[in-house]
Amino acid sequence: MPATASSARSERPEAAPKKGGIRRAKEAQILRAAERVFARTGFAGARMADIAAAARLPKPNLHYYFRSKRALYRAVLANILELWLAETDIIAADADPAAALGHYVRAKMRFSRFYPDASRVFANEIIHGAPEIGGFLRQELKALVERKSAAISAWVAERRMAPLDPRHLFFAIWAMTQTYADFATQIEAVLGVPALGEDEFAAATEEVVRLVLRGCGLDGAPKSRVSAARPSRRRPPVGSSG
Amino acid sequence: MPATASSARSERPEAAPKKGGIRRAKEAQILRAAERVFARTGFAGARMADIAAAARLPKPNLHYYFRSKRALYRAVLANILELWLAETDIIAADADPAAALGHYVRAKMRFSRFYPDASRVFANEIIHGAPEIGGFLRQELKALVERKSAAISAWVAERRMAPLDPRHLFFAIWAMTQTYADFATQIEAVLGVPALGEDEFAAATEEVVRLVLRGCGLDGAPKSRVSAARPSRRRPPVGSSG
DNA sequence: GTCTATAGCCGGATAGAC
DNA sequence: GTCTATCCGGCTATAGAC
């Protein structure tokens, strides 16, 4: 992916068996803090000083691990893309349209619940024209959507669901689920709650699942509920510290 | 609305009968340019010099009409909110659920098509926690949603549509329609087109309308198509130049 | 009312001690 | 590998000529 193409690191598996672990931990610590700050204020509005404070580190330490603010931002995005892509594995693994789409929507809602900052950083990047991940969108994401769309088109052809353009179905599902992270402020304001907690998310998830399944002509009630456990968040060294 | 509460202008109707018109025009010119620049880079990333260039004016001229960058930003938001609220008038004016919801979705899709920058500025503001329009969301918007939701709840009670929480239906419709403005970059990348033109929007609109109506259990085919004319954009002096 | 020139601040990046 | 002190560029805002 172009976003991280420049991050071919010098890190070798043979080198630094213990020090590498420390570096990994520090980088993860910084990335987590950076994600929060970038989510709240965007790239331009974020200050390295704030990220350092959030990571409980002196500012120059950040520049030791990440060449520049932009390199740090790209590393954050690379982490997010990895998480994002993993979610789509769920679809088409299942043979039943209702079960597969239901699982996918629930997975996306869990993502919005547990990684709202990641979602917001991603949203911010796209709204501003995807200057860093445009290549990823045109290559990897486009290919992935075309692959998944083929499965859905097959269901449509078999009359197992209502006729629709699978690509627009994806846009709709992404929008409906990610809005509970990206637009949480607005939703909280309208609902009159201080924050979206477990109850609100459970209710929202059921509404979205029903809306999507009915919208796809899948009214049957298989409703296989999936564990609400927090997905494990791996923080690989992808694209870190250019 | 708190966003513009401080903008009680000294402008009196008695003063400057002709100059006021000029001022109005210049302000509109600046606001339009500011909307574009804020949409592309966010508040922090936007530079007054860029806005001035986009408005074809020298930079200090902006400060003559708007006290500060933040005041200009708030004026842009005030314009957007006015447009945004106007769209909701469509709902509940109609007695038929399918027609009313169909009209509303189409109106929102037209908004995304003709005012994508307005949508993006709004999205950006919300993603970052709505620091300027939080009050508006908790007051005016909350009240409006509650009013409109009552109408939808009545339809549900009368078994004229599927049972659902109207508030989450609004969140879903907003998300699905606004994504064609806010996430246009992603959609263009996945569809493999350079830009979302009339054809893409027409197709997207039909998909979203069908998805929403089916999702609400409104499969009937009234499909009253509405004029695709561009809504007139009024640019009132609301909140401009503190 | 318009615009040139500049003040003053803020934030990313680094030099160099430890 | 860590952190203090500082540099330098860029941006908002304004002073003041026209």
XYZ file of C-alpha atoms (C1' of nucleotides) in Angstrom:
520
model
C 0.000 0.000 0.000
C 1.385 3.393 -0.963
C 0.658 4.795 2.459
C 3.414 2.734 3.966
C 5.527 1.942 0.976
C 8.326 4.088 2.327
C 8.448 2.261 5.603
C 10.665 -0.621 4.587
C 12.357 -0.756 7.909
C 15.885 -1.795 8.690
C 14.536 -3.884 11.520
C 15.663 -7.482 11.154
C 14.365 -10.420 13.133
C 17.936 -11.325 14.052
C 18.702 -7.938 15.595
C 17.816 -6.691 19.058
C 15.808 -9.530 20.569
C 15.020 -7.585 23.717
C 15.552 -3.993 22.718
C 13.202 -4.498 19.830
C 10.529 -5.421 22.312
C 11.041 -2.206 24.178
C 10.967 -0.224 20.993
C 7.795 -1.981 19.974
C 6.155 -1.110 23.256
C 7.146 2.543 23.110
C 5.983 2.842 19.549
C 2.648 1.299 20.415
C 2.339 3.699 23.328
C 3.001 6.650 21.042
C 0.696 5.366 18.315
C -2.176 4.984 20.747
C -1.707 8.512 22.033
C -1.335 9.882 18.517
C -4.535 8.188 17.428
C -6.451 9.921 20.206
C -5.018 13.339 19.449
C -5.367 13.060 15.664
C -8.970 11.923 16.133
C -9.836 14.936 18.258
C -8.196 17.667 16.212
C -7.201 16.262 12.841
C -3.713 16.172 11.432
C -3.142 19.910 11.133
C -4.714 20.689 14.489
C -2.753 18.066 16.386
C 0.364 19.229 18.203
C 3.319 17.011 18.826
C 3.440 18.403 22.345
C -0.084 17.132 23.004
C 0.721 13.698 21.648
C 3.824 13.559 23.803
C 1.822 14.550 26.860
C -0.823 11.920 26.102
C 1.927 9.319 25.740
C 3.624 10.516 28.940
C 6.858 11.220 27.121
C 8.991 14.278 26.386
C 8.369 15.742 22.956
C 11.730 15.016 21.326
C 11.266 11.364 22.169
C 8.574 11.212 19.517
C 11.021 12.384 16.902
C 13.368 9.657 17.925
C 10.807 6.978 17.082
C 9.092 8.736 14.204
C 10.968 10.911 11.751
C 8.240 13.535 11.509
C 4.677 14.356 12.405
C 3.577 13.110 9.017
C 5.443 9.812 9.437
C 3.689 9.317 12.758
C 0.346 10.082 11.157
C 0.973 7.544 8.399
C 1.909 4.928 10.950
C -1.371 5.553 12.752
C -3.254 5.186 9.481
C -1.434 1.958 8.645
C -2.553 0.472 11.949
C -6.114 1.503 11.278
C -6.192 0.078 7.759
C -5.009 -3.267 9.027
C -7.814 -3.388 11.576
C -10.317 -2.174 9.005
C -9.481 -4.819 6.449
C -9.611 -7.616 8.978
C -13.302 -6.889 9.564
C -14.289 -7.701 6.024
C -13.059 -11.282 6.321
C -16.360 -12.137 7.896
C -18.389 -11.621 4.770
C -18.762 -14.376 2.183
C -17.161 -16.830 4.555
C -20.748 -17.624 5.381
C -23.095 -19.191 2.891
C -26.303 -17.672 4.250
C -26.853 -14.050 3.137
C -28.727 -12.988 6.245
C -26.180 -14.542 8.582
C -23.197 -13.168 6.668
C -24.516 -9.626 6.376
C -25.733 -9.678 9.949
C -22.326 -10.761 11.168
C -20.637 -8.100 9.105
C -22.839 -5.294 10.416
C -22.324 -6.469 13.979
C -18.568 -6.600 13.454
C -18.568 -3.084 12.081
C -20.636 -1.855 15.024
C -18.207 -3.438 17.462
C -15.406 -1.662 15.662
C -17.201 1.671 16.082
C -17.700 0.922 19.753
C -14.189 -0.174 20.611
C -12.099 1.890 18.195
C -13.979 5.150 17.708
C -10.768 7.141 17.480
C -9.430 4.924 14.724
C -12.659 5.414 12.824
C -12.471 9.181 13.257
C -8.888 9.418 12.053
C -9.859 7.385 9.010
C -12.925 9.544 8.369
C -10.895 12.704 8.689
C -8.360 11.435 6.193
C -11.062 10.643 3.635
C -12.999 13.864 4.094
C -9.849 15.791 3.324
C -9.386 13.894 0.087
C -7.342 10.921 1.344
C -3.967 12.563 0.676
C -2.116 9.694 2.361
C -4.219 6.631 1.577
C -5.628 7.474 -1.836
C -3.529 4.733 -3.391
C -4.792 2.180 -0.882
C -8.393 3.089 -1.661
C -7.898 2.770 -5.416
C -5.964 -0.490 -5.192
C -6.526 -2.736 -2.205
C -9.939 -1.479 -1.147
C -11.345 -1.398 -4.678
C -10.157 -4.967 -5.282
C -11.572 -6.126 -1.968
C -14.981 -4.593 -2.633
C -15.103 -6.146 -6.080
C -14.315 -9.549 -4.620
C -16.932 -9.310 -1.898
C -19.454 -7.821 -4.301
C -19.238 -10.857 -6.511
C -20.515 -13.034 -3.690
C -23.426 -10.711 -3.039
C -24.263 -10.477 -6.727
C -24.436 -14.242 -6.808
C -26.994 -14.209 -3.982
C -29.002 -11.654 -5.909
C -28.865 -13.750 -9.067
C -30.107 -16.737 -7.077
C -33.026 -14.616 -5.821
C -31.840 -15.136 -2.274
C -32.007 -11.415 -1.616
C -33.431 -8.253 -3.149
C -31.783 -6.879 -6.300
C -29.280 -4.170 -5.483
C -25.835 -2.891 -6.345
C -23.491 -4.525 -3.793
C -21.042 -1.610 -3.913
C -23.693 0.832 -2.772
C -24.751 -1.651 -0.125
C -21.207 -1.514 1.216
C -21.213 2.282 1.194
C -24.488 2.218 3.114
C -23.312 -0.290 5.703
C -20.043 1.537 6.234
C -21.875 4.817 6.634
C -24.549 3.526 8.999
C -22.095 1.753 11.271
C -19.227 4.227 11.255
C -21.575 7.087 12.030
C -21.852 5.703 15.577
C -18.140 6.467 15.974
C -17.575 9.468 13.723
C -20.789 11.310 14.565
C -21.043 10.090 18.153
C -21.157 13.684 19.373
C -24.251 14.384 17.301
C -25.934 11.118 18.255
C -25.284 11.699 21.946
C -26.718 15.195 21.646
C -29.884 14.000 19.915
C -30.384 11.058 22.270
C -29.688 13.281 25.253
C -27.060 10.998 26.759
C -23.570 12.009 27.886
C -21.927 9.116 26.043
C -22.780 6.076 23.963
C -22.517 3.171 26.364
C -23.158 -0.532 26.052
C -26.933 -0.115 26.117
C -27.012 2.511 23.386
C -24.717 0.453 21.191
C -26.742 -2.711 21.687
C -29.925 -0.892 20.709
C -28.261 0.829 17.776
C -26.806 -2.446 16.538
C -30.195 -4.138 16.514
C -31.733 -1.214 14.638
C -29.009 -1.174 12.020
C -29.045 -4.949 11.561
C -32.816 -4.960 11.105
C -32.685 -2.025 8.721
C -29.984 -3.634 6.591
C -31.525 -7.105 6.504
C -34.989 -5.805 5.686
C -33.415 -3.446 3.166
C -31.841 -6.460 1.484
C -35.096 -8.345 1.512
C -33.876 -10.709 4.219
C -36.697 -10.622 6.738
C -36.276 -14.140 8.041
C -35.228 -14.316 11.666
C -32.019 -16.365 11.934
C -30.609 -13.615 14.161
C -27.531 -15.526 15.184
C -26.058 -13.313 17.833
C -22.337 -13.102 18.042
C -20.123 -12.674 21.050
C -19.805 -9.047 22.101
C -16.214 -9.596 23.163
C -13.724 -6.914 22.322
C -11.673 -8.009 19.328
C -7.997 -8.362 20.132
C -6.050 -5.449 18.829
C -2.747 -6.415 17.403
C -0.376 -3.560 16.911
C 2.084 -4.779 14.334
C 5.209 -2.863 13.365
C 3.641 -1.963 10.036
C 4.785 1.363 8.810
C 6.085 2.541 12.134
C 9.085 4.778 12.558
C 9.977 5.459 8.961
C -28.221 29.045 18.474
C -25.076 29.299 20.550
C -22.913 29.022 17.471
C -23.922 32.497 16.435
C -25.076 33.964 19.699
C -22.176 36.365 19.756
C -22.914 37.676 16.329
C -25.495 40.261 17.257
C -24.376 42.632 14.586
C -24.361 46.389 14.778
C -25.817 46.464 11.318
C -29.086 48.313 11.364
C -31.663 48.280 8.609
C -31.616 52.090 8.606
C -27.897 52.280 7.894
C -26.129 51.827 4.576
C -28.928 51.005 2.194
C -26.630 50.451 -0.760
C -23.288 49.770 0.864
C -24.911 47.016 2.832
C -25.584 45.268 -0.411
C -21.953 45.451 -1.362
C -20.946 44.196 2.034
C -23.391 41.359 1.735
C -21.937 40.367 -1.610
C -18.340 40.464 -0.411
C -19.208 38.482 2.669
C -20.948 35.858 0.575
C -17.931 35.697 -1.698
C -15.644 35.165 1.274
C -17.964 32.627 2.886
C -18.121 30.551 -0.260
C -14.340 30.518 -0.559
C -13.952 29.758 3.142
C -16.326 26.821 2.897
C -14.228 25.270 0.151
C -10.966 25.724 2.029
C -12.316 24.578 5.409
C -13.809 21.511 3.700
C -10.493 20.517 2.173
C -8.218 21.013 5.170
C -10.345 21.475 8.266
C -10.280 24.495 10.534
C -6.733 24.162 11.805
C -5.315 23.286 8.424
C -6.995 26.143 6.606
C -4.932 29.257 6.037
C -6.425 32.698 5.750
C -4.112 33.315 2.791
C -5.682 30.390 0.929
C -9.188 31.598 1.638
C -8.244 35.065 0.444
C -6.774 33.636 -2.743
C -9.883 31.532 -3.349
C -12.031 34.633 -2.839
C -9.745 36.693 -5.082
C -9.078 39.200 -2.316
C -6.031 40.393 -0.351
C -5.681 38.665 2.984
C -6.279 41.633 5.300
C -9.593 42.218 3.577
C -10.886 39.086 5.259
C -10.122 40.548 8.650
C -12.045 43.636 7.731
C -15.214 41.598 7.198
C -14.615 38.931 9.808
C -12.950 39.647 13.121
C -10.950 36.437 13.167
C -10.476 33.082 11.531
C -12.745 31.533 14.119
C -15.481 34.101 13.494
C -15.303 33.320 9.793
C -15.527 29.614 10.534
C -18.588 30.128 12.711
C -20.223 32.172 9.996
C -19.635 29.346 7.531
C -21.176 26.870 9.980
C -24.195 29.117 10.544
C -24.865 29.155 6.813
C -24.610 25.389 6.654
C -26.938 24.799 9.589
C -29.590 26.957 7.984
C -29.428 24.913 4.792
C -29.374 21.681 6.750
C -32.461 22.459 8.775
C -34.413 23.541 5.731
C -34.152 20.012 4.309
C -36.075 18.443 7.160
C -39.164 20.477 6.391
C -40.071 17.886 3.824
C -40.776 15.143 6.298
C -44.124 14.815 8.017
C -45.565 17.429 5.718
C -46.645 14.407 3.743
C -49.156 11.928 5.017
C -47.832 8.879 3.200
C -44.788 7.299 4.907
C -43.202 5.990 1.706
C -43.628 9.291 -0.106
C -42.424 11.379 2.830
C -39.340 9.279 3.540
C -38.580 8.956 -0.166
C -38.755 12.708 -0.572
C -36.526 13.252 2.428
C -33.858 10.842 1.230
C -33.881 12.415 -2.228
C -33.591 15.876 -0.725
C -30.621 14.793 1.361
C -28.964 13.220 -1.679
C -29.427 16.454 -3.632
C -27.803 18.296 -0.758
C -24.812 15.961 -0.888
C -24.573 16.486 -4.617
C -24.846 20.261 -4.700
C -23.235 21.228 -1.387
C -20.570 18.613 -0.712
C -18.250 21.168 0.856
C -20.925 22.289 3.292
C -21.461 18.675 4.276
C -17.749 18.121 4.781
C -17.306 21.196 6.962
C -20.225 20.024 9.061
C -18.840 16.494 9.287
C -15.453 17.779 10.288
C -16.958 19.907 13.035
C -18.842 16.936 14.470
C -15.972 14.474 14.243
C -13.879 16.835 16.301
C -16.488 16.985 19.016
C -18.627 19.857 17.724
C -16.742 22.555 19.666
C -18.703 25.335 17.968
C -22.145 23.841 17.398
C -22.513 21.531 20.374
C -25.223 23.764 21.769
C -27.122 23.720 18.517
C -27.052 19.923 18.443
C -28.334 19.588 22.000
C -31.048 22.199 21.571
C -32.441 22.862 18.112
C -31.477 19.580 16.482
C -32.591 17.428 19.392
C -35.965 19.203 19.468
C -36.360 18.868 15.720
C -35.620 15.159 15.738
C -38.072 14.601 18.563
C -40.772 16.427 16.645
C -40.182 14.509 13.433
C -39.818 11.234 15.301
C -43.288 11.626 16.734
C -44.761 11.528 13.247
C -42.820 8.399 12.366
C -43.741 6.719 15.627
C -47.366 7.366 14.793
C -46.941 5.575 11.476
C -45.372 2.664 13.280
C -48.215 2.550 15.797
C -50.684 2.476 12.919
C -48.793 -0.465 11.412
C -48.088 1.572 8.306
C -44.403 0.745 8.486
C -42.062 -1.668 10.231
C -41.401 -1.117 13.938
C -38.210 0.854 14.502
C -36.710 3.638 16.562
C -37.173 6.794 14.452
C -34.091 8.428 15.911
C -31.857 5.652 14.672
C -33.640 5.804 11.330
C -32.580 9.450 11.115
C -29.002 8.591 12.001
C -29.022 5.936 9.281
C -30.505 8.218 6.618
C -28.122 11.024 7.458
C -25.180 8.648 7.323
C -26.157 6.938 4.077
C -26.830 10.189 2.231
C -24.046 12.348 3.620
C -21.482 9.673 2.890
C -21.840 10.531 -0.811
C -20.447 13.972 0.025
C -18.137 13.326 2.977
C -16.653 10.056 1.708
C -16.842 10.921 -1.980
C -13.120 10.282 -2.329
C -13.516 6.716 -1.107
C -16.595 6.072 -3.213
C -14.920 7.399 -6.332
C -11.910 5.190 -5.648
C -14.007 2.058 -5.207
C -16.234 2.778 -8.211
C -13.177 3.625 -10.281
C -14.517 6.965 -11.471
C -12.702 10.315 -11.326
C -15.700 12.099 -9.802
C -19.298 11.473 -8.796
C -21.334 12.929 -11.635
C -25.036 13.071 -12.372
C -25.202 9.409 -13.375
C -23.486 8.132 -10.265
C -25.690 10.255 -8.036
C -28.855 9.157 -9.782
C -27.900 5.503 -9.355
C -26.829 6.025 -5.756
C -30.056 7.852 -4.949
C -32.181 5.005 -6.262
C -30.173 2.474 -4.274
C -30.452 4.437 -1.056
C -34.157 5.140 -1.506
C -34.891 1.459 -2.127
C -32.740 0.390 0.797
C -34.449 2.806 3.169
C -37.999 2.099 2.018
C -37.523 -1.660 2.121
C -35.744 -1.268 5.434
C -38.830 0.512 6.764
C -41.124 -2.169 5.393
C -42.405 0.161 2.690
C -42.077 -1.970 -0.427
C -44.984 -0.457 -2.330
C -43.993 1.412 -5.462
C -45.355 4.951 -5.286
C -41.878 6.172 -6.300
C -42.934 9.770 -6.790
C -39.903 11.265 -8.378
C -39.066 14.793 -7.481
C -37.468 17.487 -9.593
C -33.703 17.224 -9.718
C -33.374 20.998 -9.817
C -30.695 22.564 -7.675
C -32.239 24.070 -4.561
C -31.773 27.807 -4.353
C -29.087 28.727 -1.911
C -29.818 31.740 0.156
C -26.860 33.218 1.949
C -28.325 35.275 4.755
C -26.293 37.580 6.998
C -26.659 35.137 9.871
C -23.666 35.135 12.105
C -21.428 36.918 9.683
C -18.738 39.414 10.641
C -19.125 39.667 14.393
C -12.873 50.938 2.180
C -8.551 48.694 0.356
C -4.083 46.806 0.645
C 1.307 46.626 1.875
C 4.343 45.647 5.271
C 5.251 43.784 9.598
C 4.658 42.391 14.329
C 4.307 38.554 17.316
C 3.258 33.961 18.356
C 3.183 29.180 17.922
C 4.760 24.679 16.773
C 7.809 21.232 14.336
C 12.265 19.841 14.319
C 17.161 19.507 16.124
C 21.660 20.195 18.577
C 24.004 18.514 22.016
C 24.417 17.439 27.144
C 23.601 13.410 30.001
C 18.693 5.842 24.397
C 16.735 10.143 26.829
C 15.623 14.872 27.347
C 16.570 20.317 27.829
C 17.045 24.286 25.353
C 16.623 26.495 21.116
C 16.171 27.489 16.258
C 13.482 28.592 12.367
C 9.532 28.866 9.390
C 4.851 29.866 8.890
C 0.607 31.795 10.126
C -2.791 35.063 12.345
C -3.618 39.519 13.104
C -2.768 44.521 12.856
C -0.719 49.060 12.022
C -0.889 52.501 8.988
C -0.320 54.423 4.083
C -3.405 55.293 0.247
